[in-house]
Coordinates of C-alpha atoms in Angstrom, one line a residue:
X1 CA -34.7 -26.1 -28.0
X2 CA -37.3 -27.4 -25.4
X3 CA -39.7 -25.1 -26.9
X4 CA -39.4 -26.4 -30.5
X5 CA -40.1 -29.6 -29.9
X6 CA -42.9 -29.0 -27.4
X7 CA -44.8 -26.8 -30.2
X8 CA -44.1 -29.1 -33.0
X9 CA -48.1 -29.9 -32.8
X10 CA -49.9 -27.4 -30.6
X11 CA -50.1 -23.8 -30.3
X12 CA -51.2 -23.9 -26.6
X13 CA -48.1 -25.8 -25.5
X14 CA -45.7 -22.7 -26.4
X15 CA -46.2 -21.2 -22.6
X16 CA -46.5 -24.7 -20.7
X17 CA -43.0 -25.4 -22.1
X18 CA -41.9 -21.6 -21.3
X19 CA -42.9 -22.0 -18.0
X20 CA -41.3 -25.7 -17.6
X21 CA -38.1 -24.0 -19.1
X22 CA -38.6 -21.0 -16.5
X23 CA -39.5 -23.4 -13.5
X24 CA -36.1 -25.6 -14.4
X25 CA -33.5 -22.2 -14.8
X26 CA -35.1 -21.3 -11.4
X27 CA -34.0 -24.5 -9.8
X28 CA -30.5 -24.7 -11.6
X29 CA -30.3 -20.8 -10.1
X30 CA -31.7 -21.8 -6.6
X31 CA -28.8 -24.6 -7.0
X32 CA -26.0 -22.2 -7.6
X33 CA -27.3 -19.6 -5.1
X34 CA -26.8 -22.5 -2.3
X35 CA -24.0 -23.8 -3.7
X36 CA -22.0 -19.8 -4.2
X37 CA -23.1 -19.2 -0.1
X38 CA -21.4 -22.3 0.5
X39 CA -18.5 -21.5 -1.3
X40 CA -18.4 -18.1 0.2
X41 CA -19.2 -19.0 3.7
X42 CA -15.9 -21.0 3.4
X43 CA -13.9 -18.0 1.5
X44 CA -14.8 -15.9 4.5
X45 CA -14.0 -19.1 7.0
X46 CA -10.9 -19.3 5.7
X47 CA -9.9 -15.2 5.2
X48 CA -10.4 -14.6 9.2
X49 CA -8.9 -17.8 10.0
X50 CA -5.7 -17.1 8.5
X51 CA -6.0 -13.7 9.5
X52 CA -5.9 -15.2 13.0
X53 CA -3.0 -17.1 12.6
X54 CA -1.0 -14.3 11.1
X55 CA -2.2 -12.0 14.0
X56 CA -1.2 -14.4 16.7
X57 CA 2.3 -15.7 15.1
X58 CA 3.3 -12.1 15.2
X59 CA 1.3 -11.6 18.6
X60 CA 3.9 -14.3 19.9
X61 CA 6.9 -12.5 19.9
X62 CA 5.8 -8.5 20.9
X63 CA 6.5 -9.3 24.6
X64 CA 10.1 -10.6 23.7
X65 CA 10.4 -7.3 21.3
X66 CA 9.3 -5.3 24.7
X67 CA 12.0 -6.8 26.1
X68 CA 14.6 -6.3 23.7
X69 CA 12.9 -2.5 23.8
X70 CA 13.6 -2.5 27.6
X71 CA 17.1 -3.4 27.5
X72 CA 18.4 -0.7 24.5
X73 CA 16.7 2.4 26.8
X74 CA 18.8 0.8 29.9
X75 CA 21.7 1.1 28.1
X76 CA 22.6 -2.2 26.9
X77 CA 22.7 -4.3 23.0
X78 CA 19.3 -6.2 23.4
X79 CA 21.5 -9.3 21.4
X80 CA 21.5 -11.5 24.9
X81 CA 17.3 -11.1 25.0
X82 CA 16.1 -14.4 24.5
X83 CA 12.2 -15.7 25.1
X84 CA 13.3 -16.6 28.5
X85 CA 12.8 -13.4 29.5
X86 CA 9.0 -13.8 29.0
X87 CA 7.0 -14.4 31.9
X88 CA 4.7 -16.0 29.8
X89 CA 4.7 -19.1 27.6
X90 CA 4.2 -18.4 23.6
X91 CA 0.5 -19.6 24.1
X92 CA -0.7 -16.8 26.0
X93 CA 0.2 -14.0 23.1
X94 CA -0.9 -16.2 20.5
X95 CA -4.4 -17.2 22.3
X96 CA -5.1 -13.1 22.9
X97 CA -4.8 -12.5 18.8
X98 CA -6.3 -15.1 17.8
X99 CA -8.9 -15.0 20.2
X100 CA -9.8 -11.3 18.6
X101 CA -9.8 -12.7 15.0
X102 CA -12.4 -15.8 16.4
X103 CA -10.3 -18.5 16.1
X104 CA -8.8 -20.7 18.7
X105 CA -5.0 -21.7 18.8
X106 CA -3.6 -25.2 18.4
X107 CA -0.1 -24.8 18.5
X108 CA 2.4 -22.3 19.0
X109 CA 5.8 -23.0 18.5
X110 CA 8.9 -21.3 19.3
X111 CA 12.4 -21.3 17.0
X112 CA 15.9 -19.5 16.7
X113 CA 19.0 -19.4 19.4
X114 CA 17.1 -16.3 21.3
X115 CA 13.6 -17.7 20.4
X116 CA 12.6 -15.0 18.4
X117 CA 10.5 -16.9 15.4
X118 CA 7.5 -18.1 16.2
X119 CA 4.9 -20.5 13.9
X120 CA 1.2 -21.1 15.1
X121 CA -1.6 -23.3 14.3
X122 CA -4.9 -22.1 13.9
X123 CA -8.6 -22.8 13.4
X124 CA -11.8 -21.2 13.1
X125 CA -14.5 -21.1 16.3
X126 CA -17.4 -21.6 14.4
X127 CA -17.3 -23.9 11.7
X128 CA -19.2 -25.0 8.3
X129 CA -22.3 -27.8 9.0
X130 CA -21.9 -30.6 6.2
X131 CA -24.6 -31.5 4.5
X132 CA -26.7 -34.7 5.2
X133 CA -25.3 -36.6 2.3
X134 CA -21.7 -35.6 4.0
X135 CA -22.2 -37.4 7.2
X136 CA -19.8 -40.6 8.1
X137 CA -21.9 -43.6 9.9
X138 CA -19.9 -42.4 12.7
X139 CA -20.8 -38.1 12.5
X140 CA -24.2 -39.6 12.2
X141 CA -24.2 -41.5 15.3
X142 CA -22.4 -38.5 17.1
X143 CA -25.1 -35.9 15.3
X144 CA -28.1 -38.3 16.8
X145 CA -26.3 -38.6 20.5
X146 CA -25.1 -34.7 20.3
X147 CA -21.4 -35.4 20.5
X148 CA -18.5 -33.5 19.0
X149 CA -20.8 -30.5 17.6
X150 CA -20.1 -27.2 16.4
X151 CA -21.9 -23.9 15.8
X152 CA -21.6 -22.2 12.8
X153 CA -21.6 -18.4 11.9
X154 CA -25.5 -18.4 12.2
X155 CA -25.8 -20.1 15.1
X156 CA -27.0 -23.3 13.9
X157 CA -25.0 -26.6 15.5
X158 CA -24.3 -30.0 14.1
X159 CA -21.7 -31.7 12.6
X160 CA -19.1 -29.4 10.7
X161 CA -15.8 -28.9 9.5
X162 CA -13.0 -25.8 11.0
X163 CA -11.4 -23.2 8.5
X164 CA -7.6 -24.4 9.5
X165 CA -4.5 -21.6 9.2
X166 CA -0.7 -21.6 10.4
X167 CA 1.9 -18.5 9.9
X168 CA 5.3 -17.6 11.0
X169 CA 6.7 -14.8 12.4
X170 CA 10.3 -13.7 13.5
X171 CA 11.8 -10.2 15.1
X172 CA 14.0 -7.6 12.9
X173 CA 15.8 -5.9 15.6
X174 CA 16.9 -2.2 14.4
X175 CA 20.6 -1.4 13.4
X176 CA 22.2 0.5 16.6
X177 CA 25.4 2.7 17.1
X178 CA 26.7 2.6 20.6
X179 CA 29.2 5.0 21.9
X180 CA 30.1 4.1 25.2
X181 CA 32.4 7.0 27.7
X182 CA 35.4 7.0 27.3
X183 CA 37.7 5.0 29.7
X184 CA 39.1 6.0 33.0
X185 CA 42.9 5.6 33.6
X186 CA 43.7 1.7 34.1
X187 CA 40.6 0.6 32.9
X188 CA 40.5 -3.3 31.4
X189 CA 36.3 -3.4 31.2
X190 CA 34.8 -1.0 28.5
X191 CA 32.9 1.7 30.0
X192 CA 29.1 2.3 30.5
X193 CA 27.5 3.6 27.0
X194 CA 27.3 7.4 26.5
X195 CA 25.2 7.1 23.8
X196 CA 22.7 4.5 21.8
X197 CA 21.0 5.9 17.9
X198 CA 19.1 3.1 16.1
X199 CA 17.5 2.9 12.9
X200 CA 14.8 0.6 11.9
X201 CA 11.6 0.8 9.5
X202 CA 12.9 4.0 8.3
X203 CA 13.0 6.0 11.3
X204 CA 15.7 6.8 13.3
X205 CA 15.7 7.0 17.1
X206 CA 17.5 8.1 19.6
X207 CA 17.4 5.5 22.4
X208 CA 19.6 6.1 25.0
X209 CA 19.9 7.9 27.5
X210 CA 16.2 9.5 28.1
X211 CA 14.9 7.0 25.0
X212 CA 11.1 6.9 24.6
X213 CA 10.0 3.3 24.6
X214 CA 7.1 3.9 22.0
X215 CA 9.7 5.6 19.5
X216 CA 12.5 2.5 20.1
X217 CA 9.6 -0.3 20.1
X218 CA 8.7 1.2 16.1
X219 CA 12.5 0.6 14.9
X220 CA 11.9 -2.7 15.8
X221 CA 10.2 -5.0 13.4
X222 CA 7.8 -8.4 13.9
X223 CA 7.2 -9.7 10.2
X224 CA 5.6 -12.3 8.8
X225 CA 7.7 -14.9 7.0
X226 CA 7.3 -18.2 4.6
X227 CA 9.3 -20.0 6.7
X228 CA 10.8 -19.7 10.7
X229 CA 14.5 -20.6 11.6
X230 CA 14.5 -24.5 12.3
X231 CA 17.0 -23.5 14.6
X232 CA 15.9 -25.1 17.7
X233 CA 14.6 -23.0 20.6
X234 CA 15.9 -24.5 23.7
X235 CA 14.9 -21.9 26.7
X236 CA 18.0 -21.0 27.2
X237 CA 20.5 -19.4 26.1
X238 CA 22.8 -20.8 23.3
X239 CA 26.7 -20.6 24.2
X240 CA 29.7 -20.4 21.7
X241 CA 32.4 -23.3 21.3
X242 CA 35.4 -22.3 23.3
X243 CA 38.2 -24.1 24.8
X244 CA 37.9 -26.3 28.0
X245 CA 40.0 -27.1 30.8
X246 CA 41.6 -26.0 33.9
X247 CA 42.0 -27.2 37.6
X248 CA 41.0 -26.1 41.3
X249 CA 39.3 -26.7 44.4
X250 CA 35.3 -25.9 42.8
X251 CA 34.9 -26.7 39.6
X252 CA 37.1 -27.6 37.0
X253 CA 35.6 -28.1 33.8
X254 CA 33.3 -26.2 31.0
X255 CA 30.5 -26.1 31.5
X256 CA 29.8 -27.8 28.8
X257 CA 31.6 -30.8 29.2
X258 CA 29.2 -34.1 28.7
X259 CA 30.5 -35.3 32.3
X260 CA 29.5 -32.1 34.0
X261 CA 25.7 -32.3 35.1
X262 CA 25.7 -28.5 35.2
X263 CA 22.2 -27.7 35.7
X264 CA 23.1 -29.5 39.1
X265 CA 25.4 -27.3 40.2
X266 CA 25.3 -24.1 42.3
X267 CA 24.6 -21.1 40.8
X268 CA 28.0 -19.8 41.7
X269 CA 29.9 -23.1 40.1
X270 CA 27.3 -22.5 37.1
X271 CA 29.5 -18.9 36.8
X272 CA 33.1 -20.8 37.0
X273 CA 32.3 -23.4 34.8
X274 CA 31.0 -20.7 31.5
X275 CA 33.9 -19.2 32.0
X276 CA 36.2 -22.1 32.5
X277 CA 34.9 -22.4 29.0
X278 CA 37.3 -19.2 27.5
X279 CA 40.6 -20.6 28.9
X280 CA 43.2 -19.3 26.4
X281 CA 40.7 -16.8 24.4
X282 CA 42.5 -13.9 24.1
X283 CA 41.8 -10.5 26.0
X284 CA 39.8 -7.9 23.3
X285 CA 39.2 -4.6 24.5
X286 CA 35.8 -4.0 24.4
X287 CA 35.1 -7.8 23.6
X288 CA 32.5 -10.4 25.0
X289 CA 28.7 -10.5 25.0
X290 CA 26.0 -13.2 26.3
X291 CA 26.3 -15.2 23.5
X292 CA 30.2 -15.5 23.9
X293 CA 33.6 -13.9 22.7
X294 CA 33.0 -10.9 20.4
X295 CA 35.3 -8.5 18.3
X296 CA 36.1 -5.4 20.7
X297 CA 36.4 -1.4 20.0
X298 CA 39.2 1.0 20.2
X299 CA 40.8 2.5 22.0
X300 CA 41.9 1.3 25.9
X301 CA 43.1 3.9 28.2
X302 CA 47.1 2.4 26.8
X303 CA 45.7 3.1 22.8
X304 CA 45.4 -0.7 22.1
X305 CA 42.8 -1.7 19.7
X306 CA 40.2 -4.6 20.5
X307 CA 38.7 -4.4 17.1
X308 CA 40.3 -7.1 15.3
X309 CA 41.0 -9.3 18.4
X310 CA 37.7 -12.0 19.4
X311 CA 37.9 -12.4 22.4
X312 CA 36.9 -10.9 26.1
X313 CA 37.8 -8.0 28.5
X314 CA 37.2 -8.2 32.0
X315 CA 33.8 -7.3 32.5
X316 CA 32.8 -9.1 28.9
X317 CA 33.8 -12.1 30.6
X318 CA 31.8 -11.7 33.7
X319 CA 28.7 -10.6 32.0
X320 CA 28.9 -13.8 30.1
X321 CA 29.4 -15.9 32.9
X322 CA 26.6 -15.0 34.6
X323 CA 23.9 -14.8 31.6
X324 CA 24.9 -17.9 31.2
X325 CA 25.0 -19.4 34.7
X326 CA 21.4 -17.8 35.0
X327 CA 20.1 -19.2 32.0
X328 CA 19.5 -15.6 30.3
X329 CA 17.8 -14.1 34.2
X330 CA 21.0 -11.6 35.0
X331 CA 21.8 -10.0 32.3
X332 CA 25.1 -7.7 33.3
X333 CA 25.7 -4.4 32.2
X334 CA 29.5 -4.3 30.3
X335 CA 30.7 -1.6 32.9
X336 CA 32.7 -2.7 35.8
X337 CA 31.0 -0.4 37.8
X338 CA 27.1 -1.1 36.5
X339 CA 28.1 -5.0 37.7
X340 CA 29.8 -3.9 40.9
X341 CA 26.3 -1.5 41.8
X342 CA 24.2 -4.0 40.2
X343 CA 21.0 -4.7 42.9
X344 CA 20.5 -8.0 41.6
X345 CA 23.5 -9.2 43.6
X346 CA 24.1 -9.0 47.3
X347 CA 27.8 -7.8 48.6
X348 CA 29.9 -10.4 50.6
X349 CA 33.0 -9.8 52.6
X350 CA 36.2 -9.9 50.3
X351 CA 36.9 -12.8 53.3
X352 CA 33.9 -15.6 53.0
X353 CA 33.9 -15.5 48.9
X354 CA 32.3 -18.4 47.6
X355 CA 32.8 -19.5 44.1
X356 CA 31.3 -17.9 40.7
X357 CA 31.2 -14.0 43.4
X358 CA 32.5 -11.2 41.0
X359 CA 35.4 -9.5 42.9
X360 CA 36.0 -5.8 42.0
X361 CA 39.6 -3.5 41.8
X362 CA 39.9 -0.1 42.0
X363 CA 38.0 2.9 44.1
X364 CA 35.6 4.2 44.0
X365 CA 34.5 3.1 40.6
X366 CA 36.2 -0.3 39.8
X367 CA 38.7 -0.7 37.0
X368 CA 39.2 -4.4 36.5
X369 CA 36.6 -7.4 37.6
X370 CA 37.5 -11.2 37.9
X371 CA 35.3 -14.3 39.0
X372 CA 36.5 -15.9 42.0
X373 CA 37.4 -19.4 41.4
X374 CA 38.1 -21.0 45.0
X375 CA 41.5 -21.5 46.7
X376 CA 42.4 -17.7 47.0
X377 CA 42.5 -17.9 43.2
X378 CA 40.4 -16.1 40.5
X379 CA 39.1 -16.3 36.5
X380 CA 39.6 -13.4 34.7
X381 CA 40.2 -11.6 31.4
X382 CA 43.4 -9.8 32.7
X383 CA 44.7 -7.2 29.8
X384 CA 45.6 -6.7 26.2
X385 CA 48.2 -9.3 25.2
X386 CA 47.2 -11.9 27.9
X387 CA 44.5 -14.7 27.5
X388 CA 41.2 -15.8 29.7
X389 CA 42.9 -17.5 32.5
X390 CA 43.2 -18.7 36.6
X391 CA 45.3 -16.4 38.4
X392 CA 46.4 -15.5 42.1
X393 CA 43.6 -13.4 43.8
X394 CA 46.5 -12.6 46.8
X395 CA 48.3 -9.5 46.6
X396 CA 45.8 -7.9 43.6
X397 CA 44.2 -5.3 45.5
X398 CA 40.6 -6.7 45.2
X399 CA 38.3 -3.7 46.8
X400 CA 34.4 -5.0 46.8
X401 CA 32.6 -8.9 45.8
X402 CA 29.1 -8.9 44.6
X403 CA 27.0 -12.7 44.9
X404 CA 24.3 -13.3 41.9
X405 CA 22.4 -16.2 42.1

């Protein structure tokens, strides 16, 4: 068109208006070329940026997996493994992913009873310079004092804008058999496990005894997800709703009564008051876990079936107790004798018990464990057919005590 109406009366102006037309689709092209960098400079901003986020969301949560890991080659259910077991706060994961994807981390969040989702915040470490005509009066006056600067990918610095990402993440523990040994003769506390298989991203392992961690840690899953449990993460662990109630010389109450300022307490009242909680929940062979009161297995050494009973044996009850008194620290072994050996307590003298000491029956390897509850009197889980209760400690025959704290 331009080159009609330039030629309408001249020859000669044919290649002036060519090269006008050349000159102006060389400017429009020059336009888009800056305007396409742009727009892909900010693609690629925002492709590692998320990357980042999704790298350090599920970055979050591999040292609780570890943990969970740690506990099925020991020998026990990793359900009880909450993010209190971490050394280190959810920051320190995400910064080390996201760190390797160049981006910096502005929040990371923890959610879920064990604290096993995890949602983080983002944003790039270089970022994109605006353009003179993008400036506020204010970025002006910062750009002119050098304040609040960035660098972009180039190395250039001014005033700029940060790619900005978030993700969530949460833990898929594997599916696990456990097959603990069977019971001893006048056992009440299910025995230690014989045998643990577990099957998880379509492998499955054999995890304990003699489990390899690398083989149990790829049963386990960290995914990425739309959205994390709003379940909110409290650092520590979450108890069941039981009954409350009870009387005696230490403590008297659940622990989770509103008047009871248990976090005040000592560690060993911590221990009589969780299980103060259970008063009346029936005995379940093979029942209890750190969480609370669980369905049990069959068969006790008498042929009674805990599997359609909730509630607690002996040493279910005790392992409880203490998670809970310990804010997730101890977690007990469901043996009688695993808790009796257990290094993390110190043995007392069956005469200068304290409250909240586990107090052990039967030699050489216990068959029965209570929680002494003060007054010569004791919390226990006593046998199929009776309910969490206080009884006499006199007269029962009690052979070792073991302090945690």
């Amino acid at each position: 068109m331009l080159l009609r109406i330039r030629s309408g009366g001249r020859q000669g102006d044919s290649g002036l208006a060519t090269s006008t037309l050349i000159m102006g689709m060389a400017v429009i092209l020059a336009a888009g070329f800056l305007l396409f960098g742009r727009i892909a400079q900010a693609g690629d901003m925002f492709t590692y940026t998320q990357g980042g986020a999704d790298a350090a969301a599920l970055g979050v949560l591999a040292p609780l997996r570890d943990q969970q890991v740690q506990m099925l080659l020991q020998g026990q259910p990793p359900d009880g493994a909450g993010y209190w077991l971490v050394t280190d706060p959810p920051t320190v994961g995400a910064r080390k992913y996201a760190e390797e994807n160049k981006t910096e981390v502005v929040s990371a969040k923890l959610s879920g009873m064990l604290g096993d989702n995890a949602t983080v915040k983002v944003r790039s470490r270089n970022c994109q310079l605006k353009k003179d005509d993008e400036l506020t009066s204010q970025e002006r006056d910062d750009l002119r004092h050098r304040r609040n600067l960035c660098t972009d990918n180039q190395g250039k610095s001014g005033i700029g804008r940060f790619g900005t990402a978030g993700a969530s993440a949460k833990i898929i523990k594997p599916d696990c058999i456990y097959t603990p040994k069977p019971p001893q003769a006048g056992d009440t506390g299910l025995g230690p496990m014989a045998d643990i298989w577990c099957t998880g991203n379509g492998r499955k392992v054999h995890a304990y005894p003699n489990g390899n961690f690398d083989d149990v840690r790829e049963v386990f899953k960290i995914r990425l997800v739309d959205k994390a449990d709003g379940t909110p993460y409290t650092g520590e662990p979450q108890a069941g709703f039981g009954p409350t109630g009870g009387a005696g010389v230490a403590i008297n109450k659940c622990a989770k009564d509103k008047s009871v300022d248990i976090d005040s307490k000592p560690f060993g009242e911590r221990v009589v008051a969780w299980a103060l909680c259970w008063q009346g929940t029936p005995y379940s062979w093979g029942g209890g876990t750190y969480s609370g009161p669980s369905f049990g297995i069959c068969c006790s050494p008498g042929g009674y079936s805990g599997a359609s009973t909730l509630g607690f044996d002996c040493s279910g009850l005790t392992l409880y107790a203490v998670y809970q008194a310990s804010k997730g620290r101890i977690a007990l072994g469901h043996f009688t004798g695993n808790q009796q050996d257990d290094s993390r307590g110190i043995r007392v003298p069956l005469n200068a018990l304290q409250p909240g000491d586990l107090v052990f029956f039967g030699l050489p390897v216990p068959h029965h464990v209570a929680i002494y509850y003060g007054d010569n009197q004791i919390v226990e889980a006593p046998q199929t057919g009776d309910v969490v209760k206080i009884s006499p400690l006199a007269g029962r025959g009690a052979t070792a005590a073991r302090r945690f704290g």
